[in-house]
CSV table of C-alpha atoms in Angstrom, one decimal:
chain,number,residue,atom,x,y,z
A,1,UNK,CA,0.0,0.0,0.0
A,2,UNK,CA,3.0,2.3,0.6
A,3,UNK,CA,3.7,2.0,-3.0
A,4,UNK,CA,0.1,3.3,-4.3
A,5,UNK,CA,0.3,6.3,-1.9
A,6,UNK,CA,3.1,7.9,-3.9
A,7,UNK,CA,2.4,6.2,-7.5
A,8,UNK,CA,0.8,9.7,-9.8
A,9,UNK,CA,-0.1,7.4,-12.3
A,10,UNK,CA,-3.5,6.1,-11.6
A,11,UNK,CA,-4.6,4.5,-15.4
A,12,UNK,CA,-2.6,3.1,-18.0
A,13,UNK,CA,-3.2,3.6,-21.6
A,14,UNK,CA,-2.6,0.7,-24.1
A,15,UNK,CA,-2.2,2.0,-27.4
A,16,UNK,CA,-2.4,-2.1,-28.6
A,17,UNK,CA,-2.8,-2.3,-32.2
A,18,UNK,CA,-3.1,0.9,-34.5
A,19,UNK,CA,-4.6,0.0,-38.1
A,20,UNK,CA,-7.6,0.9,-40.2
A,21,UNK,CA,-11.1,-0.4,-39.7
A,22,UNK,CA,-11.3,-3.4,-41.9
A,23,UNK,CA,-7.5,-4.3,-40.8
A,24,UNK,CA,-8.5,-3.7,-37.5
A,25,UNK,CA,-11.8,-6.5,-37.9
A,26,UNK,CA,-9.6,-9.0,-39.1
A,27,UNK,CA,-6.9,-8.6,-36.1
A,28,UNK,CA,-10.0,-9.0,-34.5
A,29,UNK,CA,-11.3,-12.3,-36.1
A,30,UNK,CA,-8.1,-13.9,-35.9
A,31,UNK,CA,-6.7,-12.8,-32.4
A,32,UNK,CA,-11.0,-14.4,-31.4
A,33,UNK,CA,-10.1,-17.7,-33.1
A,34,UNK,CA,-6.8,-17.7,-31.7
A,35,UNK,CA,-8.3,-17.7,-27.9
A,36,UNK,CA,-11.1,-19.7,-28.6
A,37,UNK,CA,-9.2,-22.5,-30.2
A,38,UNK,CA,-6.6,-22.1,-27.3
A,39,UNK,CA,-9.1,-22.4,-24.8
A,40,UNK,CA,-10.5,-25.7,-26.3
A,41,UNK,CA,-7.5,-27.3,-27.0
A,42,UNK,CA,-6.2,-27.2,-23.4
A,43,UNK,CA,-9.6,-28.0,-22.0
A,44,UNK,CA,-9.2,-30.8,-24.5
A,45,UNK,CA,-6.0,-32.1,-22.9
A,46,UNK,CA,-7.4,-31.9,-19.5
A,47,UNK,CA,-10.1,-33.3,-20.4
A,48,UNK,CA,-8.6,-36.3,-22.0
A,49,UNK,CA,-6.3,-37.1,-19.5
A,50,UNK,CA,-9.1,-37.1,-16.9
A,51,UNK,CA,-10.8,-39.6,-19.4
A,52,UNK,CA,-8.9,-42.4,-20.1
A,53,UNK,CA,-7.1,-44.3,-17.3
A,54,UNK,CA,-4.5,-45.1,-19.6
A,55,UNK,CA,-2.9,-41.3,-19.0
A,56,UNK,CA,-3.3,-41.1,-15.6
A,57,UNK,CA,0.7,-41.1,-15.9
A,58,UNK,CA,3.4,-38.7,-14.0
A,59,UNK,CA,4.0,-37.2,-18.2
A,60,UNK,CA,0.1,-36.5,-18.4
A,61,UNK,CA,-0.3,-35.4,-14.8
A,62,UNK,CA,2.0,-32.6,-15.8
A,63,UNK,CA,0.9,-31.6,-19.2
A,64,UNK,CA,-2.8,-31.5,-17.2
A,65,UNK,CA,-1.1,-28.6,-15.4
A,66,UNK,CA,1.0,-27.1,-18.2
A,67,UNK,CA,-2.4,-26.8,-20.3
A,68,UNK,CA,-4.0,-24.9,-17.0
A,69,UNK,CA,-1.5,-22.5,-17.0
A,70,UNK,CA,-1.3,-22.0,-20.8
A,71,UNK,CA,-5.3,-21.2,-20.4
A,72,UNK,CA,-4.5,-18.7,-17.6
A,73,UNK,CA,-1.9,-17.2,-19.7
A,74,UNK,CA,-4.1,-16.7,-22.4
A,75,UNK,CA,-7.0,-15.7,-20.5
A,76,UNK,CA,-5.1,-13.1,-18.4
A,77,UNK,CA,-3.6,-11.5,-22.0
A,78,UNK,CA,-6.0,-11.9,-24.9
A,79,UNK,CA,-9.3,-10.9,-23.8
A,80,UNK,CA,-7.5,-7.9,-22.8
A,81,UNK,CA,-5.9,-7.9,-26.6
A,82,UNK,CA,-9.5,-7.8,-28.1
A,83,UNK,CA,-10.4,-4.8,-26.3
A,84,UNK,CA,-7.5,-2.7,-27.5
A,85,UNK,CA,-8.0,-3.9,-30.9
A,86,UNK,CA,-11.6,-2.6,-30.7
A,87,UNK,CA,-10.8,0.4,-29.0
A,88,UNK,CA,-7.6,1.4,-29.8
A,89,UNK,CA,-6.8,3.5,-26.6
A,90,UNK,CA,-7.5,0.7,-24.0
A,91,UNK,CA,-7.1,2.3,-20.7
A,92,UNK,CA,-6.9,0.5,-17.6
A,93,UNK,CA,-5.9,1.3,-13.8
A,94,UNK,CA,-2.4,1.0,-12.8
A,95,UNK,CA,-4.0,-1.9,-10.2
A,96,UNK,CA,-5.2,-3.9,-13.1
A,97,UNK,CA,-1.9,-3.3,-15.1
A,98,UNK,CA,0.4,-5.0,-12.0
A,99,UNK,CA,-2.4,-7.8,-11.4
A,100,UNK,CA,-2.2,-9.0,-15.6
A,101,UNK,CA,1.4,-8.4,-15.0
A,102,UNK,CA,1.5,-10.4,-12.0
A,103,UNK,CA,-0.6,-13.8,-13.1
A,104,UNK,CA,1.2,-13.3,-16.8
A,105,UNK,CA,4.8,-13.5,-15.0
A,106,UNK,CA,3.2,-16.6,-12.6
A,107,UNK,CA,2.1,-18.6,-15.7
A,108,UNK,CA,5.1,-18.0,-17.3
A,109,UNK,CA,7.4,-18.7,-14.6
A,110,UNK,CA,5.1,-22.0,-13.8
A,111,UNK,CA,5.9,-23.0,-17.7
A,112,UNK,CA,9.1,-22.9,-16.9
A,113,UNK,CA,9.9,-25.2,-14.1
A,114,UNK,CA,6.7,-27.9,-15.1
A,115,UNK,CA,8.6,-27.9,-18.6
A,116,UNK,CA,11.6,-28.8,-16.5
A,117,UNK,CA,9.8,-31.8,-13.9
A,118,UNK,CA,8.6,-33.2,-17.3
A,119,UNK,CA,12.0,-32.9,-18.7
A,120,UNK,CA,13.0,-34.9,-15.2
A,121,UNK,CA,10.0,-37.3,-16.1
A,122,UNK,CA,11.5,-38.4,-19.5
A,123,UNK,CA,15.1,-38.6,-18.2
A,124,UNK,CA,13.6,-40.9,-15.6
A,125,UNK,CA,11.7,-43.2,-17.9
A,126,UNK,CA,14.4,-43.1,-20.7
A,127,UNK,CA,17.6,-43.5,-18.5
A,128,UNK,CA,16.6,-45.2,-15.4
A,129,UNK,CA,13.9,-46.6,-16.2
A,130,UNK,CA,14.0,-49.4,-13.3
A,131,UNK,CA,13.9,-46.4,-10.8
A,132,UNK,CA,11.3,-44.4,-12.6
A,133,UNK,CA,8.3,-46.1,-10.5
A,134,UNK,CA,10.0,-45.6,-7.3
A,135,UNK,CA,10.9,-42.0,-7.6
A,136,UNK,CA,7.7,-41.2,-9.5
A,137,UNK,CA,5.1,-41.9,-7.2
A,138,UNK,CA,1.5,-40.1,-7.4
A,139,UNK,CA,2.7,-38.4,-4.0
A,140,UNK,CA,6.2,-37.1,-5.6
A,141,UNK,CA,3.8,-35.4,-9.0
A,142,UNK,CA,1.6,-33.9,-6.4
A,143,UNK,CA,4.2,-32.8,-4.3
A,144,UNK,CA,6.2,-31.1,-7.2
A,145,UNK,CA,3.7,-29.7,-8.8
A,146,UNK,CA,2.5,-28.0,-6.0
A,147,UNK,CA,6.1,-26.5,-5.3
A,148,UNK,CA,6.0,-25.4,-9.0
A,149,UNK,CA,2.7,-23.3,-8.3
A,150,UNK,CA,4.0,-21.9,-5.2
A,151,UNK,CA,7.2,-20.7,-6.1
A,152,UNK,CA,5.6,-19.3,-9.1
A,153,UNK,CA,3.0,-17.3,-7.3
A,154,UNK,CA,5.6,-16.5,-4.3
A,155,UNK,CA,8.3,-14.9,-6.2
A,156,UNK,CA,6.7,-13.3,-8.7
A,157,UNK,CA,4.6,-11.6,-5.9
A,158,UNK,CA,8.1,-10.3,-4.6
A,159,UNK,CA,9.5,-8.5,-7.7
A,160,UNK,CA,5.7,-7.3,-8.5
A,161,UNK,CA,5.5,-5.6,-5.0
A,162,UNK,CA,9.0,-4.2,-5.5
A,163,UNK,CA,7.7,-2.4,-8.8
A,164,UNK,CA,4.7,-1.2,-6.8
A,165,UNK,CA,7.1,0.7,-4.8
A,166,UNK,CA,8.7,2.6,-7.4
A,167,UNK,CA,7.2,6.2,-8.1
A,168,UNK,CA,4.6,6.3,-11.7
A,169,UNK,CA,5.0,9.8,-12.8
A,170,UNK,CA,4.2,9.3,-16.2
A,171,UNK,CA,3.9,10.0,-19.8
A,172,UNK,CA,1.0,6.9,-19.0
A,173,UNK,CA,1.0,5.5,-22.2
A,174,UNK,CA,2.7,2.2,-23.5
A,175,UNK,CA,2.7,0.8,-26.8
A,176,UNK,CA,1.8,-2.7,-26.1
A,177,UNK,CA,-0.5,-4.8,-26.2
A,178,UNK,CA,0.0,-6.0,-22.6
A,179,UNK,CA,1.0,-4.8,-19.0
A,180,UNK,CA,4.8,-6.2,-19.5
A,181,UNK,CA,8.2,-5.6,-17.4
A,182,UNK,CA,9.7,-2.9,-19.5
A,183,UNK,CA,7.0,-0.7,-20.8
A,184,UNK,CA,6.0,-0.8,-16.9
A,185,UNK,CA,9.4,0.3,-15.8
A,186,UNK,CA,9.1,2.6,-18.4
A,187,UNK,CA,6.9,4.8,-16.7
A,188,UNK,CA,8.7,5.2,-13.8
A,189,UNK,CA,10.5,8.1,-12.4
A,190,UNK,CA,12.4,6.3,-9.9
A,191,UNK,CA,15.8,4.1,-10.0
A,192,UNK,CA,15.1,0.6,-11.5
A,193,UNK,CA,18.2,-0.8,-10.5
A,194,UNK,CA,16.9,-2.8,-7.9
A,195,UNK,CA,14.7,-3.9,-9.8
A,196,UNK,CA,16.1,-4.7,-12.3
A,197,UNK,CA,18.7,-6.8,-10.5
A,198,UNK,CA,16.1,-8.4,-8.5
A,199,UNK,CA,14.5,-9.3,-11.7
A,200,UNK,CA,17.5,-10.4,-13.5
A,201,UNK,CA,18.5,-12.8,-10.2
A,202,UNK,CA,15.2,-14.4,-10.2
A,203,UNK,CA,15.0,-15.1,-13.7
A,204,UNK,CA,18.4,-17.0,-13.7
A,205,UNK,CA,16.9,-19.1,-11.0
A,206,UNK,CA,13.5,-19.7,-12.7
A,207,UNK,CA,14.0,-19.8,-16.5
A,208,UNK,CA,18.0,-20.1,-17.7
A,209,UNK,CA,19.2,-22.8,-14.8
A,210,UNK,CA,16.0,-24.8,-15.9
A,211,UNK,CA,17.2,-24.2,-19.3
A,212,UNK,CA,20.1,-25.6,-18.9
A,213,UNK,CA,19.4,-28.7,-16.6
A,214,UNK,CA,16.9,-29.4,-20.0
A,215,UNK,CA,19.8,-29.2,-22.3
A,216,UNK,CA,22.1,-31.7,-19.7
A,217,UNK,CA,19.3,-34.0,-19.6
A,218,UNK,CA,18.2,-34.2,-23.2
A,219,UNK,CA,22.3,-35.2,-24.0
A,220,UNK,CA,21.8,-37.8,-21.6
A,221,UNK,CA,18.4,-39.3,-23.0
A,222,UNK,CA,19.3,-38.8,-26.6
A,223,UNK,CA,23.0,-40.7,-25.7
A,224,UNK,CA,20.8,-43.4,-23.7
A,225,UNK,CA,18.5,-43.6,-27.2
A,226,UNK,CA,21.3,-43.8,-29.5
A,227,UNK,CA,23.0,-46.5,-27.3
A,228,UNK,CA,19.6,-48.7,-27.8
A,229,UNK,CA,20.4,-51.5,-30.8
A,230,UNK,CA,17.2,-52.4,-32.2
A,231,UNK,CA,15.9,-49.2,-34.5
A,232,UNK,CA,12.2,-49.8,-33.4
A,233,UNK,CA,13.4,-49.5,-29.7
A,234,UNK,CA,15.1,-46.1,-30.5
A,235,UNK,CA,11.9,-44.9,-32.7
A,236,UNK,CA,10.0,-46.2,-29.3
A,237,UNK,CA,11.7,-44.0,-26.9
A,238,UNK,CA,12.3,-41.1,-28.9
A,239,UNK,CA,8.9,-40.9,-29.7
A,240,UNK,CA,7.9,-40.4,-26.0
A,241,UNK,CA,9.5,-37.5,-25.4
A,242,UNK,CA,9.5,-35.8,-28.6
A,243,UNK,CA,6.3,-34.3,-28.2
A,244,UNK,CA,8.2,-32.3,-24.9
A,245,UNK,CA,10.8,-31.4,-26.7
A,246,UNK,CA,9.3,-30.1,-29.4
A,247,UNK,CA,7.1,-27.9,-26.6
A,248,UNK,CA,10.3,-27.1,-25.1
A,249,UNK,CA,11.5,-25.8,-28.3
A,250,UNK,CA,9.2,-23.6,-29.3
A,251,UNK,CA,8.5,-21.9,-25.5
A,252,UNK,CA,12.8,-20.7,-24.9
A,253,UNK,CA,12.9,-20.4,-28.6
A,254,UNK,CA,10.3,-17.8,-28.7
A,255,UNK,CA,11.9,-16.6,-25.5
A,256,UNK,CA,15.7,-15.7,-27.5
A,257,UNK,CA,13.7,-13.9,-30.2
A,258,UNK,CA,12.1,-11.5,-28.2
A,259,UNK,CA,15.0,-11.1,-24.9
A,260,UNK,CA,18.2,-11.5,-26.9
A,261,UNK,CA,17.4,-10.6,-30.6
A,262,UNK,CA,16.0,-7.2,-30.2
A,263,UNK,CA,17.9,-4.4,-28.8
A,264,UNK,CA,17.6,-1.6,-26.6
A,265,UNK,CA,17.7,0.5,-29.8
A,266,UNK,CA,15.2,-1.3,-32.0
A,267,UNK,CA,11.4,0.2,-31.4
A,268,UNK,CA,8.8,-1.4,-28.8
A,269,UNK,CA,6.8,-1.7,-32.0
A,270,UNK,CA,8.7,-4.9,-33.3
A,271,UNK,CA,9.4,-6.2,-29.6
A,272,UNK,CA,5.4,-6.0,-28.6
A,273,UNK,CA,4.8,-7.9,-31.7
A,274,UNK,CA,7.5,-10.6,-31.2
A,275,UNK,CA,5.9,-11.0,-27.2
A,276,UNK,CA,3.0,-12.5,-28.8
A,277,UNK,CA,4.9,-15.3,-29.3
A,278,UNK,CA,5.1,-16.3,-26.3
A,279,UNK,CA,2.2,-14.7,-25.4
A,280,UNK,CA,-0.4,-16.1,-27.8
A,281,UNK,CA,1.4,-18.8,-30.1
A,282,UNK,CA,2.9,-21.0,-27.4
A,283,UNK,CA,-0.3,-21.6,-25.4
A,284,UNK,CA,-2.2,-22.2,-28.6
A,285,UNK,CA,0.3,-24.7,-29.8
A,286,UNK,CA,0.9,-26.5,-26.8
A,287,UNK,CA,-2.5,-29.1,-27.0
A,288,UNK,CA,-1.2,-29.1,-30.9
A,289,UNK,CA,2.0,-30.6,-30.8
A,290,UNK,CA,0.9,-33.1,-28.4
A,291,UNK,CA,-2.1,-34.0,-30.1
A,292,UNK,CA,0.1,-34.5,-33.4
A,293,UNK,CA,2.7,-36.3,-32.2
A,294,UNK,CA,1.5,-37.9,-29.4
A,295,UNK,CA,0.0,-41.6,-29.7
A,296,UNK,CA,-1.4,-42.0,-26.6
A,297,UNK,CA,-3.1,-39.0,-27.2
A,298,UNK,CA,-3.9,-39.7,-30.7
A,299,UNK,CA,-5.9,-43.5,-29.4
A,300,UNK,CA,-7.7,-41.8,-26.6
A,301,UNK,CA,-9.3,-39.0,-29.0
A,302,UNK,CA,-10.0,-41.6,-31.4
A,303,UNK,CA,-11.8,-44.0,-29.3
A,304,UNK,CA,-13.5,-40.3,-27.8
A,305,UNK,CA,-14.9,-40.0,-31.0
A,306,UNK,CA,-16.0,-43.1,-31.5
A,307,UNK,CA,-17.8,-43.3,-28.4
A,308,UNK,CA,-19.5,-39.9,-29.7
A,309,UNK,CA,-20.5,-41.5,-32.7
A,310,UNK,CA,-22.4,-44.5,-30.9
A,311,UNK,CA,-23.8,-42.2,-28.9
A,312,UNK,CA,-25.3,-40.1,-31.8
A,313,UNK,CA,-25.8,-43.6,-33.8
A,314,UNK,CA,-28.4,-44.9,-30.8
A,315,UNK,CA,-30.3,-41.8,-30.6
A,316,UNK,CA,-31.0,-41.9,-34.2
């Protein structure tokens, strides 16, 4: 509360997209379609997995909780998307700007380290596999997914209530679609460099050390794969955690184009349109790349269908 007493800046303007009318419908459209679809796709996944018996697995347990934060992601940024687009000058308190900021970091940062446990999942199954039911109890993917959440929300909460201290003197306007970290320090008239430190620390901790214990132990499973003799065994065990690293892929990969390609000289124009990678794309491809390259997956929404259709088939 300290922090709102001296904050001048009491609404935020989001300038969001800028484009004529008819450009402006079809941003519209498609930005609609993209939400929708990512709604229903990770509602799909949860759904599924809560389905069949044959994916109430530690892998599936996870991705249940990878999809839930990919729908709070998306539900925390692009409803908020469509209303710029509409009306062009979105303005919003500076409270609501630090709470998207807040449960868009926590999503993210969750992402992060369930990306990494499922990472630990396939190194488990893959290269010891005769420990994998001992370590990975139901109790142990309770237990660390609930840690996941926690530290999410906790330190997040930390660096948010460290901006909330800094003093908001304006110009109030940011040329994003999104309450994000540096059009927010933007506005300030204070010194970030606390912050900013605080900031940089935690995100060592919660996004490149996960990186890299991702990179160490994809070596070690594609060594173990490649050390497997029969072809069909490799295909086999490749195949079960391809769909993960393919998520995996995409999420840091969209991460490097928008932290380490731009520069501090290039325009917020091309960076706010390079956030919605992460943003937007990732959540709506997640339930995608499973559904396409998982089998598992691929049975369960067959036989889903299937059941649909003898449903509709007796009621005929």
């Amino acid at each position: 509360m300290q922090g709102m007493n001296v904050t001048a800046i009491t609404v935020v303007h989001l300038l969001g997209f800028q484009g004529t009318h008819r450009v402006t419908f079809i941003v519209f459209f498609l930005f609609f379609v993209v939400y929708f679809v990512t709604l229903c796709g990770n509602l799909v996944i949860i759904a599924l997995v809560s389905y069949s018996r044959n994916l109430h697995t530690p892998m599936y347990f996870f991705l249940t909780h990878l999809s839930v934060s990919d729908i709070l992601l998306a539900t925390d940024i692009l409803p908020n998307i469509l209303h710029a687009v509409v009306v062009k000058d979105n303005i919003i308190s500076f409270t609501d700007c630090m709470a998207q900021f807040y449960f868009f970091d926590v999503s993210e940062t969750a992402d992060c380290l369930l990306l990494t446990v499922m990472c630990y999942d396939r190194y488990l199954a893959i290269c010891q596999p005769l420990h994998y039911p001992y370590i990975m109890t139901h109790q142990f993917c309770r237990r660390m997914v609930m840690v996941t959440w926690m530290i999410s929300a906790c330190v997040v909460l930390i660096h948010t209530l460290t901006i909330t201290k800094l003093n908001f003197c304006g110009p109030n306007r940011i040329d994003h679609f999104f309450c994000d970290l540096d059009p927010i320090l933007q506005l300030s008239c204070s010194d970030i460099t606390v912050v900013e430190i605080e900031v940089t620390t935690l995100s060592a901790l919660l996004v490149v050390i996960p990186f890299f214990i991702i990179i160490i132990s994809y070596t070690y499973i594609i060594f173990t794969i490649l050390q497997i003799p029969s072809t069909t065994g490799r295909h086999k065990a490749f195949s079960t955690c391809s769909a993960h690293l393919g998520v995996v892929s995409m999420y840091y990969g969209t991460l490097l184009c928008v932290y380490l390609v731009p520069n501090r000289n290039q325009s917020w124009n091309i960076t706010k349109y390079l956030s919605l990678l992460y943003t937007v794309v990732t959540p709506l491809m997640n339930p995608i790349i499973y559904s396409l390259r998982n089998k598992d997956l691929q049975k369960v929404i067959e036989k889903f269908i299937n059941y649909l259709n003898n449903i509709a088939k007796n009621h005929q």
